[in-house]
Tab-separated table of C-alpha atoms in Angstrom:
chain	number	residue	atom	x	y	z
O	1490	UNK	CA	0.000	0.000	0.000
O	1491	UNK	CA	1.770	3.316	-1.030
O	1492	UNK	CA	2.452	5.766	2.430
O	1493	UNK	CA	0.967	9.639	2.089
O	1494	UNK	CA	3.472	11.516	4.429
O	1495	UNK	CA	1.885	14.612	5.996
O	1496	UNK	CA	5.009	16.420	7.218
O	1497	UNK	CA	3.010	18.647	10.277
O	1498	UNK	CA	-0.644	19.168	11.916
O	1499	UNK	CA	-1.371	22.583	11.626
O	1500	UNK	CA	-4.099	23.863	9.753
O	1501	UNK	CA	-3.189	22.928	6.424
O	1502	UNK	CA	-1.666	19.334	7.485
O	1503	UNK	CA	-4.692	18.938	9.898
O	1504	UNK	CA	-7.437	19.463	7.158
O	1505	UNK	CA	-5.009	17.413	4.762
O	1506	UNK	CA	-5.028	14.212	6.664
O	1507	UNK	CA	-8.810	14.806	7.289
O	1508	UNK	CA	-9.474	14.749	4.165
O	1509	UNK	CA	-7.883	12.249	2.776
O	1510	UNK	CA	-9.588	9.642	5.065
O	1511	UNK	CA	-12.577	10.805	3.953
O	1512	UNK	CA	-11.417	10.427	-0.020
O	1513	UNK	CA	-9.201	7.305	-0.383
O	1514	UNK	CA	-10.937	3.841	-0.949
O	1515	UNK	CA	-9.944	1.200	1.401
O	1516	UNK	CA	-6.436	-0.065	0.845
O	1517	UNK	CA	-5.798	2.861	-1.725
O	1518	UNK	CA	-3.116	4.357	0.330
O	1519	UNK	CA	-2.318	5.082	4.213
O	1520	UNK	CA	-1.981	8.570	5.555
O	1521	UNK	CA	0.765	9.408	8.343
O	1522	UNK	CA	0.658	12.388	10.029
O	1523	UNK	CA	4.207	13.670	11.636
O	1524	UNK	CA	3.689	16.355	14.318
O	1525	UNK	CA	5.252	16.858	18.206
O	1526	UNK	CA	1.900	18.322	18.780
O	1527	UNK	CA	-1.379	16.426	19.506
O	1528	UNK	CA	-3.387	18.488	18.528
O	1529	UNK	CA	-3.929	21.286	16.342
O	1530	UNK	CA	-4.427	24.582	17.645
O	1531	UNK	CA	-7.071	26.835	16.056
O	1532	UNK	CA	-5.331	30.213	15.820
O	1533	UNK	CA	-8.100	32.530	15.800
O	1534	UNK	CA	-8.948	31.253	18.932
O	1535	UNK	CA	-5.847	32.422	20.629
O	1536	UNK	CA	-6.688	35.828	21.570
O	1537	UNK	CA	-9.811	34.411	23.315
O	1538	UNK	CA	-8.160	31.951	25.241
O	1539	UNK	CA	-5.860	34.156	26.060
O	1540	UNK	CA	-8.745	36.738	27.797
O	1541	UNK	CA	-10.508	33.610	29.217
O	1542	UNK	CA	-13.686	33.586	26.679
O	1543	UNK	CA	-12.684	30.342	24.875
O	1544	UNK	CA	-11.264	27.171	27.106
O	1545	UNK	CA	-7.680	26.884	26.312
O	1546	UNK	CA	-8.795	22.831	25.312
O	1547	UNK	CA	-11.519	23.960	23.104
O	1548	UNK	CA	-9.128	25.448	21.292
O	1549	UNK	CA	-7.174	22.544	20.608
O	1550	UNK	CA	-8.449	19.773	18.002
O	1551	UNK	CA	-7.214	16.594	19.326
O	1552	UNK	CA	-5.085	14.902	16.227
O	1553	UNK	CA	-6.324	11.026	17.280
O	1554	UNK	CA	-9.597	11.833	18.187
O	1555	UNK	CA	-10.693	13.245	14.684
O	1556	UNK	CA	-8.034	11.374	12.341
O	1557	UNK	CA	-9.231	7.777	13.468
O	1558	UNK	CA	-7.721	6.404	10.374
O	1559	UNK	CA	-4.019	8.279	10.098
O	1560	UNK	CA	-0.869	6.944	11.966
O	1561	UNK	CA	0.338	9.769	14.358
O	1562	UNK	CA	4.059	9.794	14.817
O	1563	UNK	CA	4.359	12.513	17.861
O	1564	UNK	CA	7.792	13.953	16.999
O	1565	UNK	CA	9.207	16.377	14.087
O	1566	UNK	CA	10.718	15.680	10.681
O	1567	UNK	CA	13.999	16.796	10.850
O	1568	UNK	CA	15.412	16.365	7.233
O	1569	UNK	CA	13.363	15.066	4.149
O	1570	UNK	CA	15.145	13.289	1.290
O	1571	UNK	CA	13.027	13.127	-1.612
O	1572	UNK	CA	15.220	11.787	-4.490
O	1573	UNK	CA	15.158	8.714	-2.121
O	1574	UNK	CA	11.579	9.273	-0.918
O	1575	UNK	CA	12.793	9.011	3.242
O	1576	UNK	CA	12.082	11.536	5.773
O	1577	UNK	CA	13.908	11.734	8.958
O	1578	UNK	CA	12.449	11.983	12.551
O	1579	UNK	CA	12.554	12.668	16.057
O	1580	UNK	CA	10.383	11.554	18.297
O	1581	UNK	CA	9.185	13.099	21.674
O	1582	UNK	CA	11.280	10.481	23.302
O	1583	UNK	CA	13.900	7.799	21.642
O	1584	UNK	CA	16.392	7.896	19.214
O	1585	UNK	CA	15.865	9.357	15.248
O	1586	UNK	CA	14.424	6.860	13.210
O	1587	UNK	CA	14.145	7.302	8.956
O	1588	UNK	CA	10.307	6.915	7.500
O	1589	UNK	CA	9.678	5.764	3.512
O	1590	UNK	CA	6.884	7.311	1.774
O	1591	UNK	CA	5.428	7.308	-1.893
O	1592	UNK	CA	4.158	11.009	-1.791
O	1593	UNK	CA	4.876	14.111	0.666
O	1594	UNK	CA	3.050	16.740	1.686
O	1595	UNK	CA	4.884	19.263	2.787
O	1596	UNK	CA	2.726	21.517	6.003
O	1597	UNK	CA	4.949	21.985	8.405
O	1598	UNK	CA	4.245	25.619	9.111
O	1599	UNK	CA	6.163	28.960	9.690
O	1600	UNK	CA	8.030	30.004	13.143
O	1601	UNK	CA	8.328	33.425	15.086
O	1602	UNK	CA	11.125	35.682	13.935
O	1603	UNK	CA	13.005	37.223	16.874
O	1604	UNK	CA	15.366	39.251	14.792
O	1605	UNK	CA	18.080	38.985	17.633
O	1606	UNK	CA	16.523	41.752	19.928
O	1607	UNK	CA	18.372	41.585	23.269
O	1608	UNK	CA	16.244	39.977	26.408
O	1609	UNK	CA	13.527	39.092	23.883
O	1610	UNK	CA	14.225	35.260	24.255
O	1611	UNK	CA	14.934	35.685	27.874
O	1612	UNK	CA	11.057	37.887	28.594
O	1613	UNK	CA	8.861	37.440	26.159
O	1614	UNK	CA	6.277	34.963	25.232
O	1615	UNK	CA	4.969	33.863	21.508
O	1616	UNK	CA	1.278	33.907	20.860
O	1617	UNK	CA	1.532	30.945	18.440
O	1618	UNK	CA	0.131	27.847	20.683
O	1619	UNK	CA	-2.590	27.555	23.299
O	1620	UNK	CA	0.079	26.594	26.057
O	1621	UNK	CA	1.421	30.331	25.379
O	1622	UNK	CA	-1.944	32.478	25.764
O	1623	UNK	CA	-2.688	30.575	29.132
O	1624	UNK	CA	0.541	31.153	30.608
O	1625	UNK	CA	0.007	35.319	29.144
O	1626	UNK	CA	-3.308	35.287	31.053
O	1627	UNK	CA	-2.112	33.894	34.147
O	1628	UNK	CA	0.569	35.537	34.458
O	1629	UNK	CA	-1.884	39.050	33.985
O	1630	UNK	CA	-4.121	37.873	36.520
O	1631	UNK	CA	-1.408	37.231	38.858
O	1632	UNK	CA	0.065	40.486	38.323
O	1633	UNK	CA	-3.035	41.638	39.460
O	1634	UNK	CA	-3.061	39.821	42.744
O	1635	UNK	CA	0.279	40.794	43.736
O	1636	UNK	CA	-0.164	44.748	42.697
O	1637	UNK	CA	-3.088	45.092	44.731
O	1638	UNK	CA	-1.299	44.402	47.889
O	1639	UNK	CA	1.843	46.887	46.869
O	1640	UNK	CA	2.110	50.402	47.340
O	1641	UNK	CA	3.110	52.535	44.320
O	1642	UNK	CA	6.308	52.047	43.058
O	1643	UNK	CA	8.547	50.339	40.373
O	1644	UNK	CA	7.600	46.861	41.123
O	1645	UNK	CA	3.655	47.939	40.761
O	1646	UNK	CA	3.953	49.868	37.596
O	1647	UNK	CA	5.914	46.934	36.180
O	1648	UNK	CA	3.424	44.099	37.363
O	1649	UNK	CA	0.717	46.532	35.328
O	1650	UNK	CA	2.468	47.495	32.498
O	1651	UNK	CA	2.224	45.502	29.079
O	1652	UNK	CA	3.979	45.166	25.560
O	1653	UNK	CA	2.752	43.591	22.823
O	1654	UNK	CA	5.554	43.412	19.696
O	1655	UNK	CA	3.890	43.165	16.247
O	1656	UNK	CA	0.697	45.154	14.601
O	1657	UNK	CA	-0.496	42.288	12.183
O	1658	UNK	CA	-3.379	40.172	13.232
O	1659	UNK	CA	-2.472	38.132	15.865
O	1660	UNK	CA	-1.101	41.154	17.740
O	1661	UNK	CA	-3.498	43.647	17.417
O	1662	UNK	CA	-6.596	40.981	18.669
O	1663	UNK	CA	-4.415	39.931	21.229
O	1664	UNK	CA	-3.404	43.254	22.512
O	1665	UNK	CA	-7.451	44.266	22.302
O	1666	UNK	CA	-8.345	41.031	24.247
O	1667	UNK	CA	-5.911	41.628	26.935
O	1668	UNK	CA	-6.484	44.756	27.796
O	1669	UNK	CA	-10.276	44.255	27.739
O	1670	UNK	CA	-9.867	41.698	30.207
O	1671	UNK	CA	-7.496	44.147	32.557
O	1672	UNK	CA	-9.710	46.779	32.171
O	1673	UNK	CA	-12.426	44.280	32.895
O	1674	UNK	CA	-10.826	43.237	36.348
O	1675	UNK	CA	-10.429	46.544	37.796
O	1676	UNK	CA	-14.065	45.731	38.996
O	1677	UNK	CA	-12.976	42.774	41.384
O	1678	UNK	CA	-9.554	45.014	42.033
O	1679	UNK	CA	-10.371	48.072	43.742
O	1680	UNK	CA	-7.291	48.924	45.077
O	1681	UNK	CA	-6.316	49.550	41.519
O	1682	UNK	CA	-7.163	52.300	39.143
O	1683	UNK	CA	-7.672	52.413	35.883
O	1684	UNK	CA	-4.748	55.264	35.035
O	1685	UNK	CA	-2.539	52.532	36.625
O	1686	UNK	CA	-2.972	50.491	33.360
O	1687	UNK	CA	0.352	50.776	30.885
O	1688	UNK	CA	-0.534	48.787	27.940
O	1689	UNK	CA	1.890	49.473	25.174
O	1690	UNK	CA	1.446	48.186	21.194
O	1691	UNK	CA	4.468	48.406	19.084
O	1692	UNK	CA	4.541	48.457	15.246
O	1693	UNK	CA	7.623	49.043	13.191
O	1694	UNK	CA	5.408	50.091	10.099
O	1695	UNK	CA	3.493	53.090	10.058
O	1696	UNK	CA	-0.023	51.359	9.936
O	1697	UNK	CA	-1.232	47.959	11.528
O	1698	UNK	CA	-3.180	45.460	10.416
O	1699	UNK	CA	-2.344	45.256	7.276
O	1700	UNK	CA	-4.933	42.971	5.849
O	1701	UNK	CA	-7.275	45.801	6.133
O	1702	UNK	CA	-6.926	49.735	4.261
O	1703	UNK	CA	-5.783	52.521	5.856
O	1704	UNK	CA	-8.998	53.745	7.563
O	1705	UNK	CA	-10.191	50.981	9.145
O	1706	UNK	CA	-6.738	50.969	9.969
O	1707	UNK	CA	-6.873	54.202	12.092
O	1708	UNK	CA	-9.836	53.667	13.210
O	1709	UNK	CA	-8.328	50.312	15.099
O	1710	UNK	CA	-5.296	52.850	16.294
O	1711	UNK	CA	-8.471	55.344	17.841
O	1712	UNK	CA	-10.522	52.808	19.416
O	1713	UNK	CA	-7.667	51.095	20.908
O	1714	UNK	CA	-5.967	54.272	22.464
O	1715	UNK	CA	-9.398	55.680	23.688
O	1716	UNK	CA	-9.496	52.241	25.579
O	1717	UNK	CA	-6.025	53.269	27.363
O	1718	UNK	CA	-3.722	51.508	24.879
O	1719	UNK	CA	-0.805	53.040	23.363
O	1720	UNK	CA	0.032	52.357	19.863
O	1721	UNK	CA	3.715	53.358	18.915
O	1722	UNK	CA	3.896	53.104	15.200
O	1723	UNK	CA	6.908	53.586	13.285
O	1724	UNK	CA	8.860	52.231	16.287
O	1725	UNK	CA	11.028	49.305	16.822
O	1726	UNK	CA	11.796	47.309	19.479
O	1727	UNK	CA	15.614	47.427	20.354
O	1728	UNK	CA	16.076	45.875	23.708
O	1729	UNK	CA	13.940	43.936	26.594
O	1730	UNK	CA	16.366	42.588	29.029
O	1731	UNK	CA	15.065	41.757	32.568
O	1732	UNK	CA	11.845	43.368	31.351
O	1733	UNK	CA	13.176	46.613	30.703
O	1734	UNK	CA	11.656	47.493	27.359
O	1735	UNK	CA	13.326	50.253	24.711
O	1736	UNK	CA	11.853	51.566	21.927
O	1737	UNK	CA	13.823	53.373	18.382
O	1738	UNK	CA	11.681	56.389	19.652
O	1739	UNK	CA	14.182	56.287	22.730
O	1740	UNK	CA	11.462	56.189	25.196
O	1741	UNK	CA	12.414	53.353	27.796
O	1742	UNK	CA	9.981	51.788	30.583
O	1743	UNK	CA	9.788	48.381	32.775
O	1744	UNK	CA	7.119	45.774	31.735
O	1745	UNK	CA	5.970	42.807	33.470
O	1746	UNK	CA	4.575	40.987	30.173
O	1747	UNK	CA	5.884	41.233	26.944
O	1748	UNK	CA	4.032	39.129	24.028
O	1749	UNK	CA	6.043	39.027	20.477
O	1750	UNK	CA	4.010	38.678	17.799
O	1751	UNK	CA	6.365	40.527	15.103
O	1752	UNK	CA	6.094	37.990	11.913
O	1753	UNK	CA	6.872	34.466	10.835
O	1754	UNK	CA	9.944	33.252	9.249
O	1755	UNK	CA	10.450	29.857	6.827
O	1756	UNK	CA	10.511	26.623	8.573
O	1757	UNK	CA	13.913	25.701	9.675
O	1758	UNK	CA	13.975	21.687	8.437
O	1759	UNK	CA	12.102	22.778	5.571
O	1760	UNK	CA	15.003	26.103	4.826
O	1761	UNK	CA	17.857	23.943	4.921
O	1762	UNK	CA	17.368	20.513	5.138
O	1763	UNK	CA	15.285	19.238	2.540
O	1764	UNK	CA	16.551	18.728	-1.521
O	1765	UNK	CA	12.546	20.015	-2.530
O	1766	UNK	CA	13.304	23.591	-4.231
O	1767	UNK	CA	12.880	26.540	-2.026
O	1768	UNK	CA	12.567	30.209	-2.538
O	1769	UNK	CA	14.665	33.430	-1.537
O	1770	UNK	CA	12.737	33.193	1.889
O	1771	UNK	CA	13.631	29.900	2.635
O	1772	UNK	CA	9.617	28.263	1.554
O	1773	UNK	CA	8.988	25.225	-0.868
O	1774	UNK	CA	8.266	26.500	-4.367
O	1775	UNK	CA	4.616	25.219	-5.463
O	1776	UNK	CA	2.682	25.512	-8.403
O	1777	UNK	CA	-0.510	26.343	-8.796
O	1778	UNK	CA	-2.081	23.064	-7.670
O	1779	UNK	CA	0.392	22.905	-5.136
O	1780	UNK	CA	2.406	20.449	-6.354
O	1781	UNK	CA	6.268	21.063	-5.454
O	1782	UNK	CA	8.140	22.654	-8.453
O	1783	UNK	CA	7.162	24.969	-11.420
O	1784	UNK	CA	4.971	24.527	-14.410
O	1785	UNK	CA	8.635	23.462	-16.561
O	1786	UNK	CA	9.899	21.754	-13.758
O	1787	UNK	CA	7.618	19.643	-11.434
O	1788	UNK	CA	8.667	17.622	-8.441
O	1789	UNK	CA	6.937	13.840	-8.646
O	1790	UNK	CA	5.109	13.364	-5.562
O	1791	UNK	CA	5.829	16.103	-3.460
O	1792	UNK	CA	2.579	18.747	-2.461
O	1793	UNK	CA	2.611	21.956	-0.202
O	1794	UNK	CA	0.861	23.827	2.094
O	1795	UNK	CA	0.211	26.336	4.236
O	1796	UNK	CA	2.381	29.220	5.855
O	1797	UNK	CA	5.577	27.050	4.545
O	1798	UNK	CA	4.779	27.046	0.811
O	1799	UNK	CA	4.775	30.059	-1.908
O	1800	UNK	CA	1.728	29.124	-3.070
O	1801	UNK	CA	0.958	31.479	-6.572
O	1802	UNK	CA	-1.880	33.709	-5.781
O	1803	UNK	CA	-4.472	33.264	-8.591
O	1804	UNK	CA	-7.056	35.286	-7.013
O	1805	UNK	CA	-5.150	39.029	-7.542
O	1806	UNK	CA	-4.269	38.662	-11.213
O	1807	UNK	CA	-0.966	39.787	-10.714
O	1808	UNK	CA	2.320	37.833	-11.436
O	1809	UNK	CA	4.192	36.600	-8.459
O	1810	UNK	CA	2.173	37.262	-6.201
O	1811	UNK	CA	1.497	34.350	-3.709
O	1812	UNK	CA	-0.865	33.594	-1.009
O	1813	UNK	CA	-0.536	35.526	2.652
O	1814	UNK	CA	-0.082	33.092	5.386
O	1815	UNK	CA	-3.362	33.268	7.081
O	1816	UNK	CA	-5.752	30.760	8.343
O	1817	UNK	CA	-8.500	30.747	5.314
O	1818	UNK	CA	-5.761	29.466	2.899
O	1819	UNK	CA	-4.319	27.392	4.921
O	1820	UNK	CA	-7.611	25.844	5.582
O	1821	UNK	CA	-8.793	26.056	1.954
O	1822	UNK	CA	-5.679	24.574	0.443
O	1823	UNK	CA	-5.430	21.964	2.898
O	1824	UNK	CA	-8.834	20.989	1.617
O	1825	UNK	CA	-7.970	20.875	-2.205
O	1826	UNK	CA	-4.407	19.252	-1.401
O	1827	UNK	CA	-6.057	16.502	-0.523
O	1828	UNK	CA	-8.130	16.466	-3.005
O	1829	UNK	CA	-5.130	17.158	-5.740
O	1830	UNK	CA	-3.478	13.628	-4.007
O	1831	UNK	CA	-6.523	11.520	-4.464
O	1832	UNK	CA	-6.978	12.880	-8.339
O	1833	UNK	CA	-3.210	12.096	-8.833
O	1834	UNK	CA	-3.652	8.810	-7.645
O	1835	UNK	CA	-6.393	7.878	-10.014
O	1836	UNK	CA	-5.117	9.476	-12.730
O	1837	UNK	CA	-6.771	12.661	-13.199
O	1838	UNK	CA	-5.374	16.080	-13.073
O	1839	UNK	CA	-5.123	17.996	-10.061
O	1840	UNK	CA	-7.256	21.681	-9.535
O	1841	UNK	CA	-5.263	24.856	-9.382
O	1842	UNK	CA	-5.721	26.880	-6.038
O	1843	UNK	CA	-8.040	30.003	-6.480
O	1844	UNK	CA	-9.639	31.616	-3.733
O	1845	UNK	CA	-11.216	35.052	-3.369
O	1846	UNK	CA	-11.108	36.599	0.169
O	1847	UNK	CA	-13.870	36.327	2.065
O	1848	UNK	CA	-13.333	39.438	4.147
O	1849	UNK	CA	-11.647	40.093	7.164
O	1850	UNK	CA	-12.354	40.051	10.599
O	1851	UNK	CA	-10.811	40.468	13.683
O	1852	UNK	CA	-11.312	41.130	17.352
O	1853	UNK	CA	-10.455	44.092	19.888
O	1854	UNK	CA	-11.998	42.981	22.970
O	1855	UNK	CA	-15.457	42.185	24.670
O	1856	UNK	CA	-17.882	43.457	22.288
O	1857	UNK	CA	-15.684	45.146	20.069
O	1858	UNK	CA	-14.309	44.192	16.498
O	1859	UNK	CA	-13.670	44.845	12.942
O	1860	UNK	CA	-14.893	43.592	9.379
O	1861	UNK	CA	-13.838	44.497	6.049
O	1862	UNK	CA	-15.183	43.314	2.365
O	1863	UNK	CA	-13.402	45.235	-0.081
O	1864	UNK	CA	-15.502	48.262	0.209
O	1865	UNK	CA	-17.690	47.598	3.057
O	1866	UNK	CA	-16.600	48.100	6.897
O	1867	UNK	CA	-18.642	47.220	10.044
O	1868	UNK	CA	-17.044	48.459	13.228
O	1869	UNK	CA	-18.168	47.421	16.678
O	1870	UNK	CA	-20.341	45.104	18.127
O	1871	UNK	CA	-21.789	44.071	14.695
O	1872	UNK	CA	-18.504	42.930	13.642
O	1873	UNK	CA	-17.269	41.549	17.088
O	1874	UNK	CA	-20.975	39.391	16.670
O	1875	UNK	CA	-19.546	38.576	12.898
O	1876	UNK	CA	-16.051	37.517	14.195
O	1877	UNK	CA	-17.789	35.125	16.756
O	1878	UNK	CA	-20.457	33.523	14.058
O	1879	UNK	CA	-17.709	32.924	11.693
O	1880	UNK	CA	-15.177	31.297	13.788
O	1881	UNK	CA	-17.912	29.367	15.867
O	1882	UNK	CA	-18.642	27.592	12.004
O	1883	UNK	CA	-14.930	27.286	11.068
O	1884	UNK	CA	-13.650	25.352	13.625
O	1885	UNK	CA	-13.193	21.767	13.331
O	1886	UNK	CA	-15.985	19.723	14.212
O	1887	UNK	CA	-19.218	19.590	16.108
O	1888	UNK	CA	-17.938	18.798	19.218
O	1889	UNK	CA	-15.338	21.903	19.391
O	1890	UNK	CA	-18.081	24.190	18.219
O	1891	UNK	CA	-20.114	22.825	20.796
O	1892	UNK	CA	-18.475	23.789	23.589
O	1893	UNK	CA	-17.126	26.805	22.180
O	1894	UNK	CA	-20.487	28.474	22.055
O	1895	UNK	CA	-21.510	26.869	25.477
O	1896	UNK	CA	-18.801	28.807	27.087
O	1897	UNK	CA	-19.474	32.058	25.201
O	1898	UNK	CA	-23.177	31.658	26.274
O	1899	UNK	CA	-22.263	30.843	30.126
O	1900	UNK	CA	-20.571	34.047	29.885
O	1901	UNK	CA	-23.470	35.807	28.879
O	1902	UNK	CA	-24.737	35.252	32.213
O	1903	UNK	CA	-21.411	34.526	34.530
O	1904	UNK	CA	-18.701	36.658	32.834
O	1905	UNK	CA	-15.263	35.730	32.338
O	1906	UNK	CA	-13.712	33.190	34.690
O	1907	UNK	CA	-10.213	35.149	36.213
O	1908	UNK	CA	-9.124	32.714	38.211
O	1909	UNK	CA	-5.123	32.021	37.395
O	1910	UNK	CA	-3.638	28.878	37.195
O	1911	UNK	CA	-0.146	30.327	36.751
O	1912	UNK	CA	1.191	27.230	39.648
O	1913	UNK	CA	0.508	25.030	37.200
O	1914	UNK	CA	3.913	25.763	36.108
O	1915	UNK	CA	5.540	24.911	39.163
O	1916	UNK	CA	2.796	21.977	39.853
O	1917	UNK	CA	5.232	19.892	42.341
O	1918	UNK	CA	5.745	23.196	44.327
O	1919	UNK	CA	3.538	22.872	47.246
O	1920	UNK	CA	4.121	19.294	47.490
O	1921	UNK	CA	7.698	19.570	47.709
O	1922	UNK	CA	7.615	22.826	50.290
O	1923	UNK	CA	4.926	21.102	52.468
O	1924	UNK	CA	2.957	23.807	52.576
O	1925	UNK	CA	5.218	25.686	54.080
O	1926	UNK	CA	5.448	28.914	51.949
O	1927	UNK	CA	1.325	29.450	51.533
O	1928	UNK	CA	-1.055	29.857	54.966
O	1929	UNK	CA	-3.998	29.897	52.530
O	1930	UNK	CA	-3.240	26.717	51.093
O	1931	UNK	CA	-2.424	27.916	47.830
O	1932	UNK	CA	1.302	28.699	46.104
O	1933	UNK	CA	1.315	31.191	44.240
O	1934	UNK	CA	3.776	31.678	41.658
O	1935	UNK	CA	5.519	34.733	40.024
């Protein structure tokens, strides 16, 4: 039986393997899915988990539970050798082992750039997986705990001050959600104010969000400094060590969280250790159906996807241009890789990857969003209501969207749960001390 390699489970790996189970005949082929992960975490999701109006696990889609008929291999593909069809990989535990397949698909997904800014590594935290946003909310809700018992100072201005790095999507809804929630809290924190707040945005570009034009654009710049934000455009980060932030603009300040969010770079395994042809910025070069190669020079059995793959962008008639790494092509082309396998397979020719954008949406807090289509813009609640609908449908599943909208509909009534879990880091802590270090019966960690 020939071997379909799936080389990640992100979105575009994810919705791969998914659909091939539900294409191939029985004994046609057999799908395995390579991925240290098990799950796959739905991004859009993030900056709700991350404010405590979507369950961190709900926004996770468990890899066994929904690919019933794939072989997971927990661990990462570390090299992949194509003229001899053998991928390399390490597992979560054990030695490196080779795998043989017949075809690859190629979704292993971007990582965070850094760009080599001092303390960064050291302070900040990514906004990529779930286990990130919990451990940014928790560690905001237990800055709030210990500032309410300081006096003002240093310590207290750092605990309350906050930096987000990065004005794209992911930034900019994370940034809105966590300050909604702060501002939100004040109410079971009276011992602090709201002027005490320090939330700080920073965009090297003159504009964020670029997905959208420029006055929606400003408009997201208004709303978010009339909410107490501060967006520093045209600024860079230089330096973070031990939490002390400065900015190109020279102004300098101490923050207690600091969330990068600044841009993806290529895949490292799939950048320099793979013989599949790559681009200037280090991503496999695809065709238009997403096969590997160009139209003179196709690679035999080997697909791409996803944030990792300079997939030519049909859709805005313009030469070059390819597809921006966002969740609905990742999702879409997932979907019609699969498809493109099967049709291979059975000798038929694959379909070429056209999508038109369905609009944009995005986030700024409780109540508050943004939605663009082409010429149309809905600001506010209307949108925020749109962003929720939308995302409610896309997610994997039944079950997920289940219990998404159960918690969104408990909070109607109940709010936002702000309890932190930030011991869960240090879980063996109270056992070890005894309960030594916590009258209440509770450690609380820093």
């Amino acid at each position: 039986m020939r071997t379909i390699l799936v080389v990640g489970g992100g979105y575009a790996g994810f919705y791969t393997a998914w659909k091939l189970e539900k294409k191939l005949r029985r004994g046609e082929a057999r799908v395995v899915l390579v991925d240290p992960r098990p799950y796959m975490t739905y991004q859009p999701f993030l900056p709700e988990v991350l404010a405590g109006s979507v369950e961190a696990r709900h926004a996770a889609v468990a890899l066994r539970r929904h690919l019933r008929k794939t072989k997971i291999i927990s661990g990462t593909v570390t090299a992949v050798d194509h003229e001899h069809k053998t991928a390399s990989v390490r597992p979560v535990d054990g030695p490196e082992f080779p795998i043989s397949y017949d075809v690859i698909a190629v979704t292993a997904g971007a990582v965070t750039r850094q760009f080599g800014v001092p303390g960064v590594t050291e302070e900040a935290f990514g906004l990529k997986h779930v286990e990130e946003a919990v451990a940014i909310r928790d560690r905001l809700l237990t800055a709030f705990d210990r500032a309410s018992t300081l006096p003002d100072g240093p310590l207290r201005r750092k605990l309350l001050t906050v930096t987000f790095v990065g004005g794209g999507f992911s930034g900019v809804e994370g940034f809105g959600e966590l300050l909604s929630l702060a501002t939100g809290l004040l109410r079971a924190y009276p011992e602090i104010a709201f002027e005490d707040l320090d939330f700080h945005l920073v965009e090297a570009l003159g504009r964020i969000l670029p997905e959208v034009t420029e006055g929606p654009s400003r408009w997201v710049v208004r709303e978010l400094e009339k909410r107490g934000g501060r967006v520093h455009l045209n600024t860079q980060l230089v330096s973070a060590v031990e939490g002390h932030v400065v900015l190109s603009s020279g102004e300098e300040y101490d923050s207690g969280l600091i969330v990068w969010t600044a841009g993806n770079g290529a895949n490292p395994m799939v950048r320099s250790h793979t013989d599949l042809p790559i681009n200037e910025r280090g991503m496999v070069t695809v065709r238009a159906d997403l096969r590997v190669g160009t139209d003179e020079n196709p690679v035999i059995d080997a697909w791409a996807a996803g944030d990792d793959a300079a997939v030519p962008d049909l859709a805005v008639g313009r030469p070059g241009a390819a597809t921006v790494p966002n969740a609905q092509h990742a999702v879409r082309q997932g979907k019609l890789l699969a498809g493109n396998i099967v049709a291979v397979l059975r000798g038929r020719m694959p379909r070429n990857y056209v999508h038109h954008s369905l609009g944009t949406v995005a986030t700024l807090g409780l109540g508050r969003g943004i939605f663009q289509y082409r010429g149309i813009v809905i600001k506010g609640w209307p949108a925020w209501l749109m962003h929720r609908g939308y995302h409610v449908l896309a997610v994997p599943s039944w079950e997920r969207k289940a219990r998404v909208a159960a918690v969104w509909l408990t909070a109607v009534f109940y709010g936002r749960d702000i309890v932190s879990l930030a011991s869960v880091q240090d879980p063996r802590h109270e056992f070890v001390s005894g309960g030594s270090g916590a009258s209440t019966g509770h450690a609380r960690s820093s």
